[in-house]
PDB file of C-alpha atoms in Angstrom:
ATOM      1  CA  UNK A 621     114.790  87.198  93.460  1.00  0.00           C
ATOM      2  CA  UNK A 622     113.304  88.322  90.097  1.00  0.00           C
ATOM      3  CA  UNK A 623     110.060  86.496  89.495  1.00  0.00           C
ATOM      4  CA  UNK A 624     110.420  85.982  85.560  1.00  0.00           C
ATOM      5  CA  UNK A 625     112.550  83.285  83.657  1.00  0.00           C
ATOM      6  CA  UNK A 626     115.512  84.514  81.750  1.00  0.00           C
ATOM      7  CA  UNK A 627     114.441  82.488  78.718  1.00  0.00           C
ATOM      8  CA  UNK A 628     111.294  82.679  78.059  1.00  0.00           C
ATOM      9  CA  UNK A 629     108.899  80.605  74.314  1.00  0.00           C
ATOM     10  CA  UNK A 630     105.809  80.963  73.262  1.00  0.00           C
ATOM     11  CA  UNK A 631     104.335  78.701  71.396  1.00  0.00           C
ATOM     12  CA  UNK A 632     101.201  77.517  69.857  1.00  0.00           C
ATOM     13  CA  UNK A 633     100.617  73.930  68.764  1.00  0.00           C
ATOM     14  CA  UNK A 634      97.716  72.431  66.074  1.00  0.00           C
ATOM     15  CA  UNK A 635      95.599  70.037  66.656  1.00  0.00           C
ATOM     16  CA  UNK A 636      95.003  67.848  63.677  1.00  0.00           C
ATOM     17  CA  UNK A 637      91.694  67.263  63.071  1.00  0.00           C
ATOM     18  CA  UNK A 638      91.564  65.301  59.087  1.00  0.00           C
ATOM     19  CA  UNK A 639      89.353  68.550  58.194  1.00  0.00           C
ATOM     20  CA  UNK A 640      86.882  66.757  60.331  1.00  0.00           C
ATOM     21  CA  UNK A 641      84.981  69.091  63.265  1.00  0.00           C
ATOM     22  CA  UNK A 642      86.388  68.397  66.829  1.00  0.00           C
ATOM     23  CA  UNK A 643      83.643  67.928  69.453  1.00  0.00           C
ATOM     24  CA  UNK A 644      85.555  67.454  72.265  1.00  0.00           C
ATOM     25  CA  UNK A 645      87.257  70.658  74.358  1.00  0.00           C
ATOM     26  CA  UNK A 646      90.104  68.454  75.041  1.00  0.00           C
ATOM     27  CA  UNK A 647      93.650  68.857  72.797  1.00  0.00           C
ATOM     28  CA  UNK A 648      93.805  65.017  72.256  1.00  0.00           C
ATOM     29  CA  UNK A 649      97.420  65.563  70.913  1.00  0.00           C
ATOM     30  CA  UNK A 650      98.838  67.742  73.519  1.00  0.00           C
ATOM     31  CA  UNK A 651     101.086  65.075  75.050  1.00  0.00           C
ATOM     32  CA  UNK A 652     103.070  65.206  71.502  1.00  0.00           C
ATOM     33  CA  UNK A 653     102.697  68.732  71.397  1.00  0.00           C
ATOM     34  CA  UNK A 654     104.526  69.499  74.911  1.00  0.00           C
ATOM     35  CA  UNK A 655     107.093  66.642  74.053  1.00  0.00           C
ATOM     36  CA  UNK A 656     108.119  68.824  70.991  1.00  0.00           C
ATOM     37  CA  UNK A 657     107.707  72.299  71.982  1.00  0.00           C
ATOM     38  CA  UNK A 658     109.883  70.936  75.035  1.00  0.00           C
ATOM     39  CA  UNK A 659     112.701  69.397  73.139  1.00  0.00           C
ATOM     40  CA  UNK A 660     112.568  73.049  70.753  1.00  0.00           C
ATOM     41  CA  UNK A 661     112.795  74.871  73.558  1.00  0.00           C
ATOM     42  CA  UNK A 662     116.041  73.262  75.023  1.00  0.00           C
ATOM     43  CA  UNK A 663     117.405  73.211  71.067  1.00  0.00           C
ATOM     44  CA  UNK A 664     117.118  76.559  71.445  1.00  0.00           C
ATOM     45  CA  UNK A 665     118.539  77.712  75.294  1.00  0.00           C
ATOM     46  CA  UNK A 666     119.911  74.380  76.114  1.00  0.00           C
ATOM     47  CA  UNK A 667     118.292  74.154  78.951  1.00  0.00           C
ATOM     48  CA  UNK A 668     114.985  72.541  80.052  1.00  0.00           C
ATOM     49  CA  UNK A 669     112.384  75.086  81.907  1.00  0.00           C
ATOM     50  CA  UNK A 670     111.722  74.405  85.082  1.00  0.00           C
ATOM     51  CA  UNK A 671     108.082  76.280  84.849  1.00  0.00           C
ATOM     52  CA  UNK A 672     105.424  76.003  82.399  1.00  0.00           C
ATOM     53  CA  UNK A 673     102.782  78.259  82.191  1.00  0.00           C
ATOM     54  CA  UNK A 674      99.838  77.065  80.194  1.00  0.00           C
ATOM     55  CA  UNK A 675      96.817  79.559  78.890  1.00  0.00           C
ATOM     56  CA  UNK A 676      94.563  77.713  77.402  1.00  0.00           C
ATOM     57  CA  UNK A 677      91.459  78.862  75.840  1.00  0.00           C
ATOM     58  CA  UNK A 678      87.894  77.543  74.076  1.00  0.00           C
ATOM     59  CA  UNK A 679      86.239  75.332  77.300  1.00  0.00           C
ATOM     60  CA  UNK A 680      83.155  76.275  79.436  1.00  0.00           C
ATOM     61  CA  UNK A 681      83.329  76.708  82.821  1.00  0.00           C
ATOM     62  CA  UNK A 682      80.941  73.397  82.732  1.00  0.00           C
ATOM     63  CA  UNK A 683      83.821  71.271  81.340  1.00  0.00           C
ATOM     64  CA  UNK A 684      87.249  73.098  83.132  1.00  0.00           C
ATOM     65  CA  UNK A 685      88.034  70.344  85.360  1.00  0.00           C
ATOM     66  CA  UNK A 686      87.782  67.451  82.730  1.00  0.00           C
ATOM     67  CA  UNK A 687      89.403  68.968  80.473  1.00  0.00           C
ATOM     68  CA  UNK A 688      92.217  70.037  82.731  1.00  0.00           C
ATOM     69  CA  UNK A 689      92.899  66.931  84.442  1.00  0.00           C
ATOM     70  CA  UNK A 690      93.038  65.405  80.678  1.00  0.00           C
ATOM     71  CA  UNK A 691      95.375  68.252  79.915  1.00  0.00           C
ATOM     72  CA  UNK A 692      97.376  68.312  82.736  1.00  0.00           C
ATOM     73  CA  UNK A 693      97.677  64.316  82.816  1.00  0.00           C
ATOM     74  CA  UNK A 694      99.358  64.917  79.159  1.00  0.00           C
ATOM     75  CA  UNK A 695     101.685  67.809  80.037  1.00  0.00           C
ATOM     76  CA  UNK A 696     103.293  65.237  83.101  1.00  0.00           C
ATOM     77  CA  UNK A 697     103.718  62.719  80.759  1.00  0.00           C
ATOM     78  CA  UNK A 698     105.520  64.365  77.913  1.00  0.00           C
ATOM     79  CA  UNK A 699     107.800  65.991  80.518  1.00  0.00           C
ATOM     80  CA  UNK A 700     108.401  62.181  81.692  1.00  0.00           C
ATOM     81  CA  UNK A 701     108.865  60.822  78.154  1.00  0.00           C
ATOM     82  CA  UNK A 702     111.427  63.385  77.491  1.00  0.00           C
ATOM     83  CA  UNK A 703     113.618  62.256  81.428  1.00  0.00           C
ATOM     84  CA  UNK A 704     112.611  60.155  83.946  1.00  0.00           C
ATOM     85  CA  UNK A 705     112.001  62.123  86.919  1.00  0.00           C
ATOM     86  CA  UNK A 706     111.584  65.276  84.836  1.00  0.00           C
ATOM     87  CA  UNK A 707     108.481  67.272  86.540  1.00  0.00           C
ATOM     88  CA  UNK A 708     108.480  71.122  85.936  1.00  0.00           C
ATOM     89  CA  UNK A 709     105.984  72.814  88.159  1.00  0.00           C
ATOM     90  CA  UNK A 710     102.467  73.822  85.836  1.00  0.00           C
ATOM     91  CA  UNK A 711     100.522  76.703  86.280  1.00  0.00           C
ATOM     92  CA  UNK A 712      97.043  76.602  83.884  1.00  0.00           C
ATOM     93  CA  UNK A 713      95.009  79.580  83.003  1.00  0.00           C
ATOM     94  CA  UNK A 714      91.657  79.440  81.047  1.00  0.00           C
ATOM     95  CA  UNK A 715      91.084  82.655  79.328  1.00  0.00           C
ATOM     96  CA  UNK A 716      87.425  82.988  78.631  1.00  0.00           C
ATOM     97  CA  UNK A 717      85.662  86.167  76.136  1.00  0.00           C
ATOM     98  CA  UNK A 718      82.281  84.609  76.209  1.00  0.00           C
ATOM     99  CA  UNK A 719      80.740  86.219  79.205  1.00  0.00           C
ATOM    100  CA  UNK A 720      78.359  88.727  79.663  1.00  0.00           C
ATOM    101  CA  UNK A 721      80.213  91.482  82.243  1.00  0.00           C
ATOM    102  CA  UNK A 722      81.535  94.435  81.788  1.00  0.00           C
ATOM    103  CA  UNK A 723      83.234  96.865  84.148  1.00  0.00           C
ATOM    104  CA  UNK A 724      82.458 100.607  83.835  1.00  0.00           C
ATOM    105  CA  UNK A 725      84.577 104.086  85.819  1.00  0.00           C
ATOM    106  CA  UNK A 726      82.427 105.587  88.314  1.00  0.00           C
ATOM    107  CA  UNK A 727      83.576 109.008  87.613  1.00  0.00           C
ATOM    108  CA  UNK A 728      84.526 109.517  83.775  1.00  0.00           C
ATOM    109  CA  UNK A 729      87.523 111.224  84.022  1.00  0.00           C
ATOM    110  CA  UNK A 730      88.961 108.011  85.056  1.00  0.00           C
ATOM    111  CA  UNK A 731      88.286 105.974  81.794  1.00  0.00           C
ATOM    112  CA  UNK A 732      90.170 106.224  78.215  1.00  0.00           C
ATOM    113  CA  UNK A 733      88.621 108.766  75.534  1.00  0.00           C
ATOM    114  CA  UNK A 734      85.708 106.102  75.096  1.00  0.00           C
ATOM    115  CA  UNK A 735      84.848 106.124  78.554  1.00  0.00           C
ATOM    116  CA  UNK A 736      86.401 102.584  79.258  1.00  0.00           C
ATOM    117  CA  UNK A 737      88.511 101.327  82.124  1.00  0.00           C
ATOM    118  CA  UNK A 738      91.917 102.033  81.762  1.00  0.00           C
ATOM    119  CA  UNK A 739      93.808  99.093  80.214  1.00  0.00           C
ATOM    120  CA  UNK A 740      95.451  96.831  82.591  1.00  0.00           C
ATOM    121  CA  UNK A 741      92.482  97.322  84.850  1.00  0.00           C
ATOM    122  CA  UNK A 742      92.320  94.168  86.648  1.00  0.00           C
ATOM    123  CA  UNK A 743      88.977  93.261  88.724  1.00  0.00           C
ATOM    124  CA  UNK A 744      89.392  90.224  90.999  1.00  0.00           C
ATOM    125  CA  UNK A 745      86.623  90.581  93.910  1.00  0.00           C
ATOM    126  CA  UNK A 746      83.143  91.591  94.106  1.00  0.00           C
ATOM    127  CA  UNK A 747      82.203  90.102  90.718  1.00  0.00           C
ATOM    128  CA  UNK A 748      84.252  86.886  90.871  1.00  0.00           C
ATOM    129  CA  UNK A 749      83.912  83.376  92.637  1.00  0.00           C
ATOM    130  CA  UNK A 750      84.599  83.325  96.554  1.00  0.00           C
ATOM    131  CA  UNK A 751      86.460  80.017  96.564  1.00  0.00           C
ATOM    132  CA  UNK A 752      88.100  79.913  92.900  1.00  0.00           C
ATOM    133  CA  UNK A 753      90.773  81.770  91.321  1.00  0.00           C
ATOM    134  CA  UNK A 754      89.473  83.791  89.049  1.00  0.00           C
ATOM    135  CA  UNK A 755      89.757  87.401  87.392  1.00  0.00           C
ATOM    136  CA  UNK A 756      89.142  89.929  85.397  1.00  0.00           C
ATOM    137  CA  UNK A 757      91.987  91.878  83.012  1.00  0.00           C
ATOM    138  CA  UNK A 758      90.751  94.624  80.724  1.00  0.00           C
ATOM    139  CA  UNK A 759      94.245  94.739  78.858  1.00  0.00           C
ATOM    140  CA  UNK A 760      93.690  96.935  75.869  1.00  0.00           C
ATOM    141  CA  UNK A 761      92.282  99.831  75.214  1.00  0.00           C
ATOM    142  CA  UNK A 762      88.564 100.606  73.743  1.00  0.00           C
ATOM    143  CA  UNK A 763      88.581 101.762  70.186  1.00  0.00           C
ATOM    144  CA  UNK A 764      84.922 102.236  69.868  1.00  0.00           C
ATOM    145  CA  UNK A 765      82.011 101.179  72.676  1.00  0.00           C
ATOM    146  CA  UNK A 766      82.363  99.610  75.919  1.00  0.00           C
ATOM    147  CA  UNK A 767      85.414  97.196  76.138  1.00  0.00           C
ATOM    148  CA  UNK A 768      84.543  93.439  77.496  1.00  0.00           C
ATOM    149  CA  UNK A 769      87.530  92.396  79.441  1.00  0.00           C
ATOM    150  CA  UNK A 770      88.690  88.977  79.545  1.00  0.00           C
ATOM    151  CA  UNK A 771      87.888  86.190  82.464  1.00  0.00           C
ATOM    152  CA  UNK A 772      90.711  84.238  83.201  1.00  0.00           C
ATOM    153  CA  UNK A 773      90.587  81.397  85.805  1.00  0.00           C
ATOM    154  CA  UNK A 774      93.583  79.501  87.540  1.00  0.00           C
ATOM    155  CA  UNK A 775      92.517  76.040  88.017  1.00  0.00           C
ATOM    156  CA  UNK A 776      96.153  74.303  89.045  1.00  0.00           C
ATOM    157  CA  UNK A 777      98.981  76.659  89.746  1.00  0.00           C
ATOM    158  CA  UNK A 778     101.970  74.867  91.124  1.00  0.00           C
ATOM    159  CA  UNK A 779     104.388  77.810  91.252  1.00  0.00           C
ATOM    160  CA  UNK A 780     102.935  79.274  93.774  1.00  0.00           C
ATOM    161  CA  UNK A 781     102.306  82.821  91.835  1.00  0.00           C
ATOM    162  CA  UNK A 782     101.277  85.470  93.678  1.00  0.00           C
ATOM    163  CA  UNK A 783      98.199  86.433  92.194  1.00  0.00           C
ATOM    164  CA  UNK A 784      99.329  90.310  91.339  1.00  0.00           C
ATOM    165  CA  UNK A 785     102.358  88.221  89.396  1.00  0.00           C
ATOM    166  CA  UNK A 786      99.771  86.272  87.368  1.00  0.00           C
ATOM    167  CA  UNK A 787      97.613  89.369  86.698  1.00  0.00           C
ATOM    168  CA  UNK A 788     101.075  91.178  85.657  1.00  0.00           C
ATOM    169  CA  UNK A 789     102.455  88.393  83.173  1.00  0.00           C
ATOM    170  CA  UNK A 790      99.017  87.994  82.043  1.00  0.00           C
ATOM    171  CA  UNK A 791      98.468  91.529  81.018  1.00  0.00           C
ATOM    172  CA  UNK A 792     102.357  91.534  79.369  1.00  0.00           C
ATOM    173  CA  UNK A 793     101.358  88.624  77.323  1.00  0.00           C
ATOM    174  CA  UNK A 794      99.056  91.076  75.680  1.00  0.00           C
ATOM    175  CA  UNK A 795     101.460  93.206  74.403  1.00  0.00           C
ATOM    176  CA  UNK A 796     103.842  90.747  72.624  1.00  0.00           C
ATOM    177  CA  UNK A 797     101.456  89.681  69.488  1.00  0.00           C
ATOM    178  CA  UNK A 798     102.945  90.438  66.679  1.00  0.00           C
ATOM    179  CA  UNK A 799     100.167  91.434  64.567  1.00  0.00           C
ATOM    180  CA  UNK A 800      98.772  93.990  66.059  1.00  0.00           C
ATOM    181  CA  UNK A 801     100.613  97.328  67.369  1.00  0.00           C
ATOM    182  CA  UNK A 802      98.441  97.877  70.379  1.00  0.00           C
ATOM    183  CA  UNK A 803      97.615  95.158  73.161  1.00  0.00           C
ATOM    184  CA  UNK A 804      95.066  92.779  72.316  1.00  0.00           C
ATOM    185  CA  UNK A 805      92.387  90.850  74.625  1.00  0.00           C
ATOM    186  CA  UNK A 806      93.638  87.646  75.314  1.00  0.00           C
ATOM    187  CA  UNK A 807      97.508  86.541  75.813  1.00  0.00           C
ATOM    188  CA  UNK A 808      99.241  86.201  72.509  1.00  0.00           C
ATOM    189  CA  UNK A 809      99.698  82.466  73.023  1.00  0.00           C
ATOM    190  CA  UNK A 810      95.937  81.899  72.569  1.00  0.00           C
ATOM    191  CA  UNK A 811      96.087  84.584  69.743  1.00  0.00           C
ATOM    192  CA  UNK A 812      98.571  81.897  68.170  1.00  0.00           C
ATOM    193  CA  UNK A 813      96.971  78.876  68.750  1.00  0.00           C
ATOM    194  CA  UNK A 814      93.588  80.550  67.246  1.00  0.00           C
ATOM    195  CA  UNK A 815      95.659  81.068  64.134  1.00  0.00           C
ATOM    196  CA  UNK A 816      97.263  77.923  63.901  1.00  0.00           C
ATOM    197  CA  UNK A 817      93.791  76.051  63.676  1.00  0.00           C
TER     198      UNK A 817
END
């Protein structure tokens, strides 16, 4: 069994704010967002996915589990608004830049021309939390000084992933943004939703 969907959407929603700043982490909309990003989805494959896989970005490590239970409260209830009984499985990722760690070769003839680990380097013990989820994916490749590689934590995953299939789709999700030619930091979906605000 092949561990990917055969139809796949990305998509980024917008959080209206009235040109007023947002102080709260949480997407207050997000229950109309999934509701319509759902019903586009099946528009388009006419089907509705049985998976969701949510990257979210923008929230301290101080406010993950408030902000996901909000967040994960809404996704549930769009899927039910849309069918009764509807409940695709939910797997949410915080991607996280503001950090202070870095990850270095020991011998340099391991690291790109600038003396960075490889891309697609993925660091997920020693430097990360004994009893949470979390990693680290340096998925592009250093242009000029030492890279800082993304922290991504799993705080609900309902499919079950195995973790080298989270690292994998994580680090793909780098390659598909469409505005660069090279993979970027962070997973094109939170690429998007950065433009979209």
């Amino acid at each position: 069994k092949q561990w990917y969907q055969r139809r796949v959407a990305i998509t980024a929603g917008i959080q209206k704010t009235d040109g007023k700043k947002v102080s709260s982490p949480v997407i207050e909309s997000l229950q109309a967002m999934v509701k319509n990003m759902l019903i586009k989805f099946y528009q388009s494959v006419k089907t509705k996915p049985q998976r969701i896989i949510f990257y979210r970005d923008g929230i301290s490590e101080g406010q993950f589990y408030h902000v996901m239970l909000f967040e994960l409260d809404a996704i549930k209830k769009a899927c039910l608004e849309l069918e009764a009984g509807y409940a695709p499985t939910v797997t949410y990722i915080v991607c996280q830049k503001r950090h202070h760690t870095r990850l270095y070769v020991q011998n340099p003839r391991d690291g790109d021309r600038s003396g960075n680990v490889p891309a697609g380097t993925v660091v997920d013990q020693g430097v990360t939390s004994t009893t949470d989820f979390d990693f680290y994916l340096n998925s592009h490749q250093g242009i000029q000084g030492t890279n800082k590689p993304a922290k991504y934590h799993v705080l609900v995953d309902e499919n079950r992933f195995p973790a080298d299939m989270i690292y994998k789709l994580t680090y793909h999700l780098c390659h598909v943004y469409a505005r660069c030619t090279r993979s970027v930091s962070i997973p094109a979906p939170t690429y998007y939703a950065h433009l979209a605000t």
